[in-house]
Coordinates of C-alpha atoms (C1' of nucleotides) in Angstrom, one line a residue:
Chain O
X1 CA 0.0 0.0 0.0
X2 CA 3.0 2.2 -0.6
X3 CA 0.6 4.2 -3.5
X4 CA -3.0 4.2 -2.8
X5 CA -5.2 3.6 -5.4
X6 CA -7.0 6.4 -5.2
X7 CA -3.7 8.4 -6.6
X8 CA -3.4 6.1 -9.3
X9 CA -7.2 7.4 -10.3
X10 CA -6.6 10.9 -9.8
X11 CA -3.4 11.0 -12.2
X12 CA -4.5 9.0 -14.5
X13 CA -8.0 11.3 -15.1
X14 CA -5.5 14.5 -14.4
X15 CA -2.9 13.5 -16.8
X16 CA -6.4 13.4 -19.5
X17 CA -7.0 16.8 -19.0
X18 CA -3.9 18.1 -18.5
X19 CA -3.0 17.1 -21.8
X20 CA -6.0 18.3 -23.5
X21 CA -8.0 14.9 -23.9
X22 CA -10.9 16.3 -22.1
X23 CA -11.5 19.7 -21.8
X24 CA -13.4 22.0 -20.1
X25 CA -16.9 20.9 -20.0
X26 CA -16.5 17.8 -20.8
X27 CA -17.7 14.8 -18.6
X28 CA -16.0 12.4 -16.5
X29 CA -17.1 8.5 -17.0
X30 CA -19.5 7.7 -14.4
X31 CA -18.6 6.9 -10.7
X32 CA -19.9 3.1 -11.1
X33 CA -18.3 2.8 -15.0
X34 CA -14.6 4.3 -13.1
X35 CA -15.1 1.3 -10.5
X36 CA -15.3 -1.3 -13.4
X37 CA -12.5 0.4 -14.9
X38 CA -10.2 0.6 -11.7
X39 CA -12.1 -2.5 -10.4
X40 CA -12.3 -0.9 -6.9
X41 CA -15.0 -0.2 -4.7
X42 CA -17.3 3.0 -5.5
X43 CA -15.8 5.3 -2.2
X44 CA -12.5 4.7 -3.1
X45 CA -13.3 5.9 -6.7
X46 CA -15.5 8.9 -5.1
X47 CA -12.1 9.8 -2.6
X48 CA -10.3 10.0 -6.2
X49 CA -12.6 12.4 -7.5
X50 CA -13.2 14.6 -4.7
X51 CA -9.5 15.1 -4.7
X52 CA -9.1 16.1 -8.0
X53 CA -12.1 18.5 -7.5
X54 CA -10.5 20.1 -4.7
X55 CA -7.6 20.9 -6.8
X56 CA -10.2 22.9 -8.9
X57 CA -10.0 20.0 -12.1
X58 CA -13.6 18.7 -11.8
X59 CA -17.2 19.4 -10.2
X60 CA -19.9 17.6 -10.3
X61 CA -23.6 18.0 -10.8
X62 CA -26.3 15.8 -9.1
X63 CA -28.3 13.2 -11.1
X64 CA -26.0 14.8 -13.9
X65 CA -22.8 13.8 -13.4
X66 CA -18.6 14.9 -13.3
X67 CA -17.7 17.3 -15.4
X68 CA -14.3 19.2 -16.2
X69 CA -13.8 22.7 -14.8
X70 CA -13.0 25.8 -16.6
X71 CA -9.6 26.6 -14.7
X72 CA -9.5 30.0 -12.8
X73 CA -6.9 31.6 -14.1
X74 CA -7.4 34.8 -12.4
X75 CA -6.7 33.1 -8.7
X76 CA -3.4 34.0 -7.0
X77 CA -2.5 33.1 -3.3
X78 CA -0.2 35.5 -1.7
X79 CA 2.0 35.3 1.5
X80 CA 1.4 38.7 2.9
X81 CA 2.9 40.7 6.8
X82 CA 3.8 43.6 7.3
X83 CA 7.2 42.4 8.9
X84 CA 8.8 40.0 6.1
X85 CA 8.5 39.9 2.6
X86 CA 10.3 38.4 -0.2
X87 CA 13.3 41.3 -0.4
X88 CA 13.5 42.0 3.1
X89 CA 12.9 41.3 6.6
X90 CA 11.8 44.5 8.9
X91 CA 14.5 43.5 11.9
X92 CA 13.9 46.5 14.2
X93 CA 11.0 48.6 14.5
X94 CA 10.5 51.8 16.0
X95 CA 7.3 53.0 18.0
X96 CA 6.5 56.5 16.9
X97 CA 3.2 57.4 19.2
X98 CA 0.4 55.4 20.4
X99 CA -3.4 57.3 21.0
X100 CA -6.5 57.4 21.6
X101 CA -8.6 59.2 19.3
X102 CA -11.6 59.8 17.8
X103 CA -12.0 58.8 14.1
X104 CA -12.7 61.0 11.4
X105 CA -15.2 60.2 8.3
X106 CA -13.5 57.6 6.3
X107 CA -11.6 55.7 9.4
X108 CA -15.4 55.6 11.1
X109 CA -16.6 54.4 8.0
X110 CA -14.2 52.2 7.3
X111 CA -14.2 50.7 11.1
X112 CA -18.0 50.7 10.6
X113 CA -18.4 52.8 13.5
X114 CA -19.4 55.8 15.3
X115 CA -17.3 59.1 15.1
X116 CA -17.6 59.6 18.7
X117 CA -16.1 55.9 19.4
X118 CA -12.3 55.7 20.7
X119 CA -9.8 54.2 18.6
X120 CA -6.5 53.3 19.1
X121 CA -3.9 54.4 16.4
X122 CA -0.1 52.7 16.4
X123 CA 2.1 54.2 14.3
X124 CA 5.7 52.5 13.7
X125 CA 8.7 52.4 11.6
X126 CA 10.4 49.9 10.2
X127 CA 13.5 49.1 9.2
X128 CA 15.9 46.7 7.4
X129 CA 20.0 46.7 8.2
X130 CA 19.6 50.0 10.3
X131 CA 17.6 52.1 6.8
X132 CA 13.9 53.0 7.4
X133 CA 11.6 51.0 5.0
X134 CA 8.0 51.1 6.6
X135 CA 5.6 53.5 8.0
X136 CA 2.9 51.9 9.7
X137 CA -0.5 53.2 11.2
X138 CA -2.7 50.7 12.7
X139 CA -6.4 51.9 14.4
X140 CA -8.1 49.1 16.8
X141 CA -10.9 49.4 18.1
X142 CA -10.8 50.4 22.0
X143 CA -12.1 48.1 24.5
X144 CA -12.0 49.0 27.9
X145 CA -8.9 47.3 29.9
X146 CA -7.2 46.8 26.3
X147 CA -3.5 46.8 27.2
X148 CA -2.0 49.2 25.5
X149 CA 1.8 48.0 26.5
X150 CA 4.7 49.4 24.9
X151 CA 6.4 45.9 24.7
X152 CA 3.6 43.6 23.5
X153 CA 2.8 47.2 20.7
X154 CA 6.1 47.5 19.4
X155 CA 6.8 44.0 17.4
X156 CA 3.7 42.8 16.9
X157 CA 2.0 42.2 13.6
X158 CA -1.4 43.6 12.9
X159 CA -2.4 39.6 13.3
X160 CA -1.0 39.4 16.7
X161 CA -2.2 42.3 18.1
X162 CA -5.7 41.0 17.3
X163 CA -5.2 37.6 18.4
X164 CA -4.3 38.9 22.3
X165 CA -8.2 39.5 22.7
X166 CA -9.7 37.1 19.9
X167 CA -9.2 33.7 19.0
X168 CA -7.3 34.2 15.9
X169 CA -9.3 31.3 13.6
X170 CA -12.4 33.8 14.4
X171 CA -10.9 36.0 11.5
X172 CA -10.9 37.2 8.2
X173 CA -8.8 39.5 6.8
X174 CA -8.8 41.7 3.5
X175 CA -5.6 43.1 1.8
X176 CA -5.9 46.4 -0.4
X177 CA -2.6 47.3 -2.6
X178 CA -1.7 50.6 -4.2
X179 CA 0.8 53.0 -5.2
X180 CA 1.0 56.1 -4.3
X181 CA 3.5 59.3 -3.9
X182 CA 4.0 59.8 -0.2
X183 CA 3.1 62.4 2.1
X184 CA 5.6 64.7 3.6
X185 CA 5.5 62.7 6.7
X186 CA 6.0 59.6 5.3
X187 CA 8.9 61.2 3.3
X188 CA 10.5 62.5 6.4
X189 CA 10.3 59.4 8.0
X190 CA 11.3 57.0 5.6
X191 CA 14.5 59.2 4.3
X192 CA 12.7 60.0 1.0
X193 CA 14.5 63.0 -0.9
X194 CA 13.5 62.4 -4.4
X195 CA 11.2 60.9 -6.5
X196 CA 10.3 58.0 -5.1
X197 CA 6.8 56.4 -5.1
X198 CA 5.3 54.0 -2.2
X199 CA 3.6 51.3 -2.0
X200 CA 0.6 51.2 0.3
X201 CA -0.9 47.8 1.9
X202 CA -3.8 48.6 3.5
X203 CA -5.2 45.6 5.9
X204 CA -8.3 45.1 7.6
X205 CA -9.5 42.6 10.1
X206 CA -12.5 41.4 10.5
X207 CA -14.6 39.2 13.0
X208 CA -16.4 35.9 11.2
X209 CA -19.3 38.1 11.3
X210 CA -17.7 40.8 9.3
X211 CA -17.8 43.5 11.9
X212 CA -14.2 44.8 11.0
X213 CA -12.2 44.9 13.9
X214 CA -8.9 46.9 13.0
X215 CA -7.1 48.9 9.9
X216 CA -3.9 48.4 9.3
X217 CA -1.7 50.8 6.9
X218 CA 1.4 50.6 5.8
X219 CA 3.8 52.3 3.7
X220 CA 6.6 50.8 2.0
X221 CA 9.5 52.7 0.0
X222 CA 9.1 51.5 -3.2
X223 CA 12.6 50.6 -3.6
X224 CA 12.3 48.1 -0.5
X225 CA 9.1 45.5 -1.0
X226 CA 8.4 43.2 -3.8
X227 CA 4.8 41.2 -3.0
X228 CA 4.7 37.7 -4.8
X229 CA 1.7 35.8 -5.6
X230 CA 1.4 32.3 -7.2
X231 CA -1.4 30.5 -8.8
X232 CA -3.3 27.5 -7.2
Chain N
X1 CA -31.1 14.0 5.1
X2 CA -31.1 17.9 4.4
X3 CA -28.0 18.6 6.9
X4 CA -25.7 15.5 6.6
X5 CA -24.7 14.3 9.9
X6 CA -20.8 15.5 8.9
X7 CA -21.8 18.9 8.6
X8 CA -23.1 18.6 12.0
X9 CA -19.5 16.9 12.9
X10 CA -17.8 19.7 11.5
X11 CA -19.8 23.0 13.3
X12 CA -19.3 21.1 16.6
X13 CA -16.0 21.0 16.0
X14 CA -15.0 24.1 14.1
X15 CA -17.2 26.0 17.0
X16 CA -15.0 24.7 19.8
X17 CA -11.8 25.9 17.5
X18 CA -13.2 29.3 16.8
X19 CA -14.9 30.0 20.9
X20 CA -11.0 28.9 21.7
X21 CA -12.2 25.9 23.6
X22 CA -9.7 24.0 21.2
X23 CA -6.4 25.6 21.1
X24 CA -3.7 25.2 18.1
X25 CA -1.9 21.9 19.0
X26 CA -4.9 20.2 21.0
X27 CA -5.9 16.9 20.0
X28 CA -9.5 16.5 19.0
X29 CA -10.9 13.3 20.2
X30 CA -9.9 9.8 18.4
X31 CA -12.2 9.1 15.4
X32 CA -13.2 5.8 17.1
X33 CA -13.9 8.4 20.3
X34 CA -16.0 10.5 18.1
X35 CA -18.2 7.8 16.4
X36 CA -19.3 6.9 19.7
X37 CA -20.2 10.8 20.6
X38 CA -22.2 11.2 17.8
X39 CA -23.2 7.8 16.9
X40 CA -22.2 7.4 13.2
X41 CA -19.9 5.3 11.7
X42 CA -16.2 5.8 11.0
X43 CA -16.5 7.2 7.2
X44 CA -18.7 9.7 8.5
X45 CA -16.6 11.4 10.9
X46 CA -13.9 11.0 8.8
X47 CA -15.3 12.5 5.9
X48 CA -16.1 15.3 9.0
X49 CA -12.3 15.8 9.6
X50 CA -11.2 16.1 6.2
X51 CA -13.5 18.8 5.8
X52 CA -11.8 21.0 8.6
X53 CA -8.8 20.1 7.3
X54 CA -9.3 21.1 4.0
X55 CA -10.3 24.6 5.8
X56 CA -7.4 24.7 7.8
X57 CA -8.5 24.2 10.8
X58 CA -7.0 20.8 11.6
X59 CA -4.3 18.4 10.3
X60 CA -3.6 14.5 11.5
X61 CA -0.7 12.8 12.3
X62 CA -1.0 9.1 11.5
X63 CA -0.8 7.1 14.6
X64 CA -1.0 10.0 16.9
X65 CA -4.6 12.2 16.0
X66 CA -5.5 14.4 14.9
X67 CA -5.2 18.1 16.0
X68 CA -6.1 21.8 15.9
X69 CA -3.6 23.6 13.3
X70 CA -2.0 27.0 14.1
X71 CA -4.1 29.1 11.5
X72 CA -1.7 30.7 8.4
X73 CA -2.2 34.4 9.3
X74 CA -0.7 35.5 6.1
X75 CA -1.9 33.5 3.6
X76 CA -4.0 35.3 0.9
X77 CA -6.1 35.1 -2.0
X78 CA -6.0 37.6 -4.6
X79 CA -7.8 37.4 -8.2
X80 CA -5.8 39.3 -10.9
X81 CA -6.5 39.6 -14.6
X82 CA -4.5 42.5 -16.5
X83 CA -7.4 43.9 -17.7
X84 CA -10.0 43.5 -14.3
X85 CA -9.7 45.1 -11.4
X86 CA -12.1 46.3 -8.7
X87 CA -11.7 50.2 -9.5
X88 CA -11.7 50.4 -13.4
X89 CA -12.0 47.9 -16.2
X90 CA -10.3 48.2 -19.6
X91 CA -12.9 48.6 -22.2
X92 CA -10.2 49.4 -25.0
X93 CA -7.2 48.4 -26.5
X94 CA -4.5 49.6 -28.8
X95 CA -2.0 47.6 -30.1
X96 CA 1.3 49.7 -30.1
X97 CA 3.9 47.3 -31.5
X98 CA 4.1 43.3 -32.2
X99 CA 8.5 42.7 -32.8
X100 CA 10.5 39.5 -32.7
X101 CA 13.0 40.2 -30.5
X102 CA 16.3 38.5 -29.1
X103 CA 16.1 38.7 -25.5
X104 CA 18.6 40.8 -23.5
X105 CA 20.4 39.1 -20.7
X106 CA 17.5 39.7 -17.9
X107 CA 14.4 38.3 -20.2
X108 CA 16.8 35.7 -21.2
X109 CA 17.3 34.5 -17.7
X110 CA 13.8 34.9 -16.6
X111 CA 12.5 32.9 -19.5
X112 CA 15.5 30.2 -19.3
X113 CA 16.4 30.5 -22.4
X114 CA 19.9 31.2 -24.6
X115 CA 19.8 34.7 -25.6
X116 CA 19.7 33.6 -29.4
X117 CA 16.2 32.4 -29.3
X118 CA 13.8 34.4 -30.6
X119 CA 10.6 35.8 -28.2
X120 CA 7.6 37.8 -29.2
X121 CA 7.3 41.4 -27.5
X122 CA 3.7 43.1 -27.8
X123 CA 3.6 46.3 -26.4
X124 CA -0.1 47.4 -26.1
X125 CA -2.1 50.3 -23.9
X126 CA -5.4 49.7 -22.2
X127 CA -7.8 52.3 -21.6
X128 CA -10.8 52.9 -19.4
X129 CA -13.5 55.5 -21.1
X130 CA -11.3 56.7 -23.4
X131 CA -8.3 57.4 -20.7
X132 CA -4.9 55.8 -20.8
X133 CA -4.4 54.1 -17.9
X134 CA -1.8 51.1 -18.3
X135 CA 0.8 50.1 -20.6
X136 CA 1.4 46.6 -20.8
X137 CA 3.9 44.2 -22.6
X138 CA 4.0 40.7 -23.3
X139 CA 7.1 38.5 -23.9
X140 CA 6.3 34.9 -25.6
X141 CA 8.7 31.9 -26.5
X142 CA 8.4 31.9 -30.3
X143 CA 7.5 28.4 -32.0
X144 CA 7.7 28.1 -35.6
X145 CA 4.0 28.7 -37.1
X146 CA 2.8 30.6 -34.1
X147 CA -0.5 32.7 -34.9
X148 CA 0.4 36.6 -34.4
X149 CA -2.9 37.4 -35.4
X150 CA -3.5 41.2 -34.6
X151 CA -6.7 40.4 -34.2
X152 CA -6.1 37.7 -31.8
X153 CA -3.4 39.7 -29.7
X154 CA -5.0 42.8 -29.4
X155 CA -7.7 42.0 -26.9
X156 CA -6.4 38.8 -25.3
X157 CA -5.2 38.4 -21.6
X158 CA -2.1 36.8 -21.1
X159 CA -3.7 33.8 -20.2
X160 CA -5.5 33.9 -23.2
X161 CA -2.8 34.1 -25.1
X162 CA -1.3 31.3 -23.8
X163 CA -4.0 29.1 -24.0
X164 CA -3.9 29.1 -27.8
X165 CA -1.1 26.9 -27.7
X166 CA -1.5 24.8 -24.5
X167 CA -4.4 23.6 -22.4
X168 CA -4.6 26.0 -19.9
X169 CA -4.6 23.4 -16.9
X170 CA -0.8 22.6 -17.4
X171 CA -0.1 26.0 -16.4
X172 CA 1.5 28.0 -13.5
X173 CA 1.7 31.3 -12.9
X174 CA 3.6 33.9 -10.5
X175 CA 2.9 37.4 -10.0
X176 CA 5.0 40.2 -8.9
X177 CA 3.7 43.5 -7.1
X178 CA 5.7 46.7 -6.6
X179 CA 5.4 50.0 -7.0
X180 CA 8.2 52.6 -9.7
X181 CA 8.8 55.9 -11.0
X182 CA 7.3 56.0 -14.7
X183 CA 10.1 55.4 -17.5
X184 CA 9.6 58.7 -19.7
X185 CA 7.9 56.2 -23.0
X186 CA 5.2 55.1 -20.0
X187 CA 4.9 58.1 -18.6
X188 CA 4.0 59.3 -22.6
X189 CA 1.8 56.3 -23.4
X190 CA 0.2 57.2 -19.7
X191 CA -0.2 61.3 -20.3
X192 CA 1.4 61.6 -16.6
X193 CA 2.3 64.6 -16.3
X194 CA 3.5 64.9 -12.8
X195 CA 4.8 62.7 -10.2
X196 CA 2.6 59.9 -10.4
X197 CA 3.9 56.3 -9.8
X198 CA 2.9 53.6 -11.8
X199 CA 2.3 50.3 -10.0
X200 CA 3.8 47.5 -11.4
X201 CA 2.4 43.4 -12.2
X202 CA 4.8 41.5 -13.4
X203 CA 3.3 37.7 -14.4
X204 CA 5.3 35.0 -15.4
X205 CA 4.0 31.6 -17.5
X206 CA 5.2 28.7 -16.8
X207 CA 4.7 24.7 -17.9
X208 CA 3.7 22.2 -15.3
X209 CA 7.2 21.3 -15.7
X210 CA 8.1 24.8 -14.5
X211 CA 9.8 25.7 -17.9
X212 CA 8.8 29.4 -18.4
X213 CA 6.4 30.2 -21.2
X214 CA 6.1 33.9 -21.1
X215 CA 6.6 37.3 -19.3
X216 CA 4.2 40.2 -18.8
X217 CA 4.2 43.1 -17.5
X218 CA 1.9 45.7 -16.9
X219 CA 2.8 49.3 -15.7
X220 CA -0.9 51.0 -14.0
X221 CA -1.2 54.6 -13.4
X222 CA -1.6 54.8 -10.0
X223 CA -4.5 56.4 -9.4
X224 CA -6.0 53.8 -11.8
X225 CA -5.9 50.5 -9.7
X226 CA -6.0 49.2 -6.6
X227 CA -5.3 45.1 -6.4
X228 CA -7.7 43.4 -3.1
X229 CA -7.1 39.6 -1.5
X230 CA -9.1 37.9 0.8
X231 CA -8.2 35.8 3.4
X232 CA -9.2 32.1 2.8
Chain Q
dC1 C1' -38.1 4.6 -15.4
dA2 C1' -32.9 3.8 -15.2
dG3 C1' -28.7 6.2 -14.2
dT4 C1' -26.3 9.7 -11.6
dG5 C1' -24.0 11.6 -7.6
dG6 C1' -24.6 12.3 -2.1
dT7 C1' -24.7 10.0 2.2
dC8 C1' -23.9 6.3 5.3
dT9 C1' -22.9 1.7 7.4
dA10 C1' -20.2 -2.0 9.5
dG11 C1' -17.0 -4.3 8.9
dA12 C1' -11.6 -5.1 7.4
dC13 C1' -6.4 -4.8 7.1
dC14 C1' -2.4 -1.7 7.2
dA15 C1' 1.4 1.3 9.0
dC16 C1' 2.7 3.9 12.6
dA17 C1' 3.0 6.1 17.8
dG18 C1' 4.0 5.1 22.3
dC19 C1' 4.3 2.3 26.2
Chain P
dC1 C1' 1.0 -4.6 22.9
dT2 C1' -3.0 -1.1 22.3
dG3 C1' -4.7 2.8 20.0
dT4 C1' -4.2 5.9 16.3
dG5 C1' -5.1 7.5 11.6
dG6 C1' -5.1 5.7 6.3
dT7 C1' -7.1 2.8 3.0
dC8 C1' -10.6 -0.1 1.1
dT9 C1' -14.8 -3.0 0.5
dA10 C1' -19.6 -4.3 -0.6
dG11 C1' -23.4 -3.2 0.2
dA12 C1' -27.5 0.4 1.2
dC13 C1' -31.0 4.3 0.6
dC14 C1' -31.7 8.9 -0.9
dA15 C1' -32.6 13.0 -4.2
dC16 C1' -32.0 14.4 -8.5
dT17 C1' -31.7 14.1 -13.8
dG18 C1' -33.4 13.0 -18.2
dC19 C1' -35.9 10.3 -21.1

DNA sequence: CAGTGGTCTAGACCACAGC
DNA sequence: CTGTGGTCTAGACCACTGC
């Protein structure tokens, strides 16, 4: 049992479609015709096929039958925090001020909130080999007895700093990603005397039942951060 | 039989994971032990499991158990199609130049090939109501009798493009994010007139086999996109 | 109606962990 | 050795499809 047979199924079907035998569309032989075929029982046939339809070959359509998926070739997964991406890894950071404040329009808005609710707003630097190549804001929202300590603040990534007052399975997260020509703050901070466009990663967290949680904002030099993305 | 029994299996479970209950690294009880609690038979539960494992939320060590997995904060999924994105969509196309080229040492290397081979180079601007807003170009392996259709090239996503030649489930792709300063030929194709970065995709094509079929690369005035993932 | 996929059972043997 | 998960069987009933 060194290869189950179930593999065997799902490369021999894969290896059809991969090379163009059956295309999109097209339908698989029946559940009970693959058992003759394979002579194997029906679940280990059924274990081949809902492998191969997690991997996004095959669906399959009750009464009807399987069928070849149309690939997605718009789908990318990407490895995304704030602290270490492909062309560097942020190895100090630097707390610039911690508040309390109240949010304007688009922060309330975005925080689905009221304007007269407190939030908490990080701001940070980072750097790489001693250079400054982040600026960071991050708003939470303000729960009474939050602890707002310099020590646990200063390292954390925006997932952390959830997870100390939510279990962290209970949330999703949404990436924005723009460019963008820096402020003169940011320019200040991040030693920006020319030219010299960021790129902005906006995060938000939010609870299973969507109520968002926190922003996070950060502002990379565009000479520092390369995101990468893969398909499947 | 509207709610299979697994589903049931699996919201027991995945509560207990999300309230905290179950921690990252706790065992959930033995499939034998869960049989019992819920009174189904083995398949059942297991087909349970592998559903919260597919999600993430567990992972099984023969011999041992199975247990609750440490959830991948960072992980991403982002759809990206050249000429799709969630602020604008291209609704034009000019084709600006179709060359074969030899590649210089860099396209060489990141298409693995000698620099004597010949590649295809479209160069092409998309437009959203009737504004410039990225400059994109394409870099193919040439085969003998390829189609360079105008008509074919001049609306096709990269994808697309490549599909002509091979099923598009043997296929791979990478992206690459950043964010640059305008070369002055962009910055004329783009009518950017001030300091305005461009944000950069960079998508790479390659076989199954990992043999790379093409480079593109597409140069968006910033104020013209924004790219959003999701978590799971 | 026959054929399809979806669910479920009650067994079985295996390889592997840990004592 | 016992207990664990991994694989597999040979049935079963169901809801759905299409004729």
């Amino acid at each position: 049992m060194v290869v189950p047979i179930y593999t065997q199924i799902v490369e021999t079907i894969r290896k059809k479609i991969d090379s163009g035998e059956l295309k999109p569309g097209d339908a698989i032989d029946s559940e009970n015709t693959l058992c003759k075929e394979f002579g194997v029982s029906r679940m280990t046939v059924r274990k081949g096929l809902a492998i191969l339809a997690q991997e996004g070959y095959i669906y399959s359509i009750p009464g009807k039958g399987n069928f070849v998926k149309k690939p997605d070739l718009t789908k990318y997964t990407l490895y995304y925090d704030e602290m270490t991406n492909s062309i560097n890894i942020v190895d100090k950071t630097r707390l610039l001020e911690v508040n309390i404040i109240m949010p304007d329009e688009k922060l309330a808005d975005d925080l689905q909130i009221s304007r007269r609710k407190n939030v908490i707003s990080i701001k940070r630097l980072f750097y790489t080999d001693g250079d400054p190549v982040a600026f960071d804001i991050k708003y939470l929202l303000y729960y009474r007895g939050m602890p707002i300590v310099e020590k646990e603040i200063k390292e954390a990534t925006f997932s952390e700093m959830i997870a100390k007052t939510t279990a962290a399975f209970a949330i999703k997260k949404e990436l924005m990603i723009y460019a963008e020509v820096p402020s003169e703050e940011i320019k200040y901070y991040l030693n920006i005397y020319n030219e010299l466009p960021v790129l902005v990663v906006e995060q938000k967290l939010l609870s299973k039942e969507n109520k968002p949680m926190g922003l996070g904002i950060t502002y990379y030099r565009g000479d520092y951060i390369k995101l990468y993305g893969t398909s499947q």
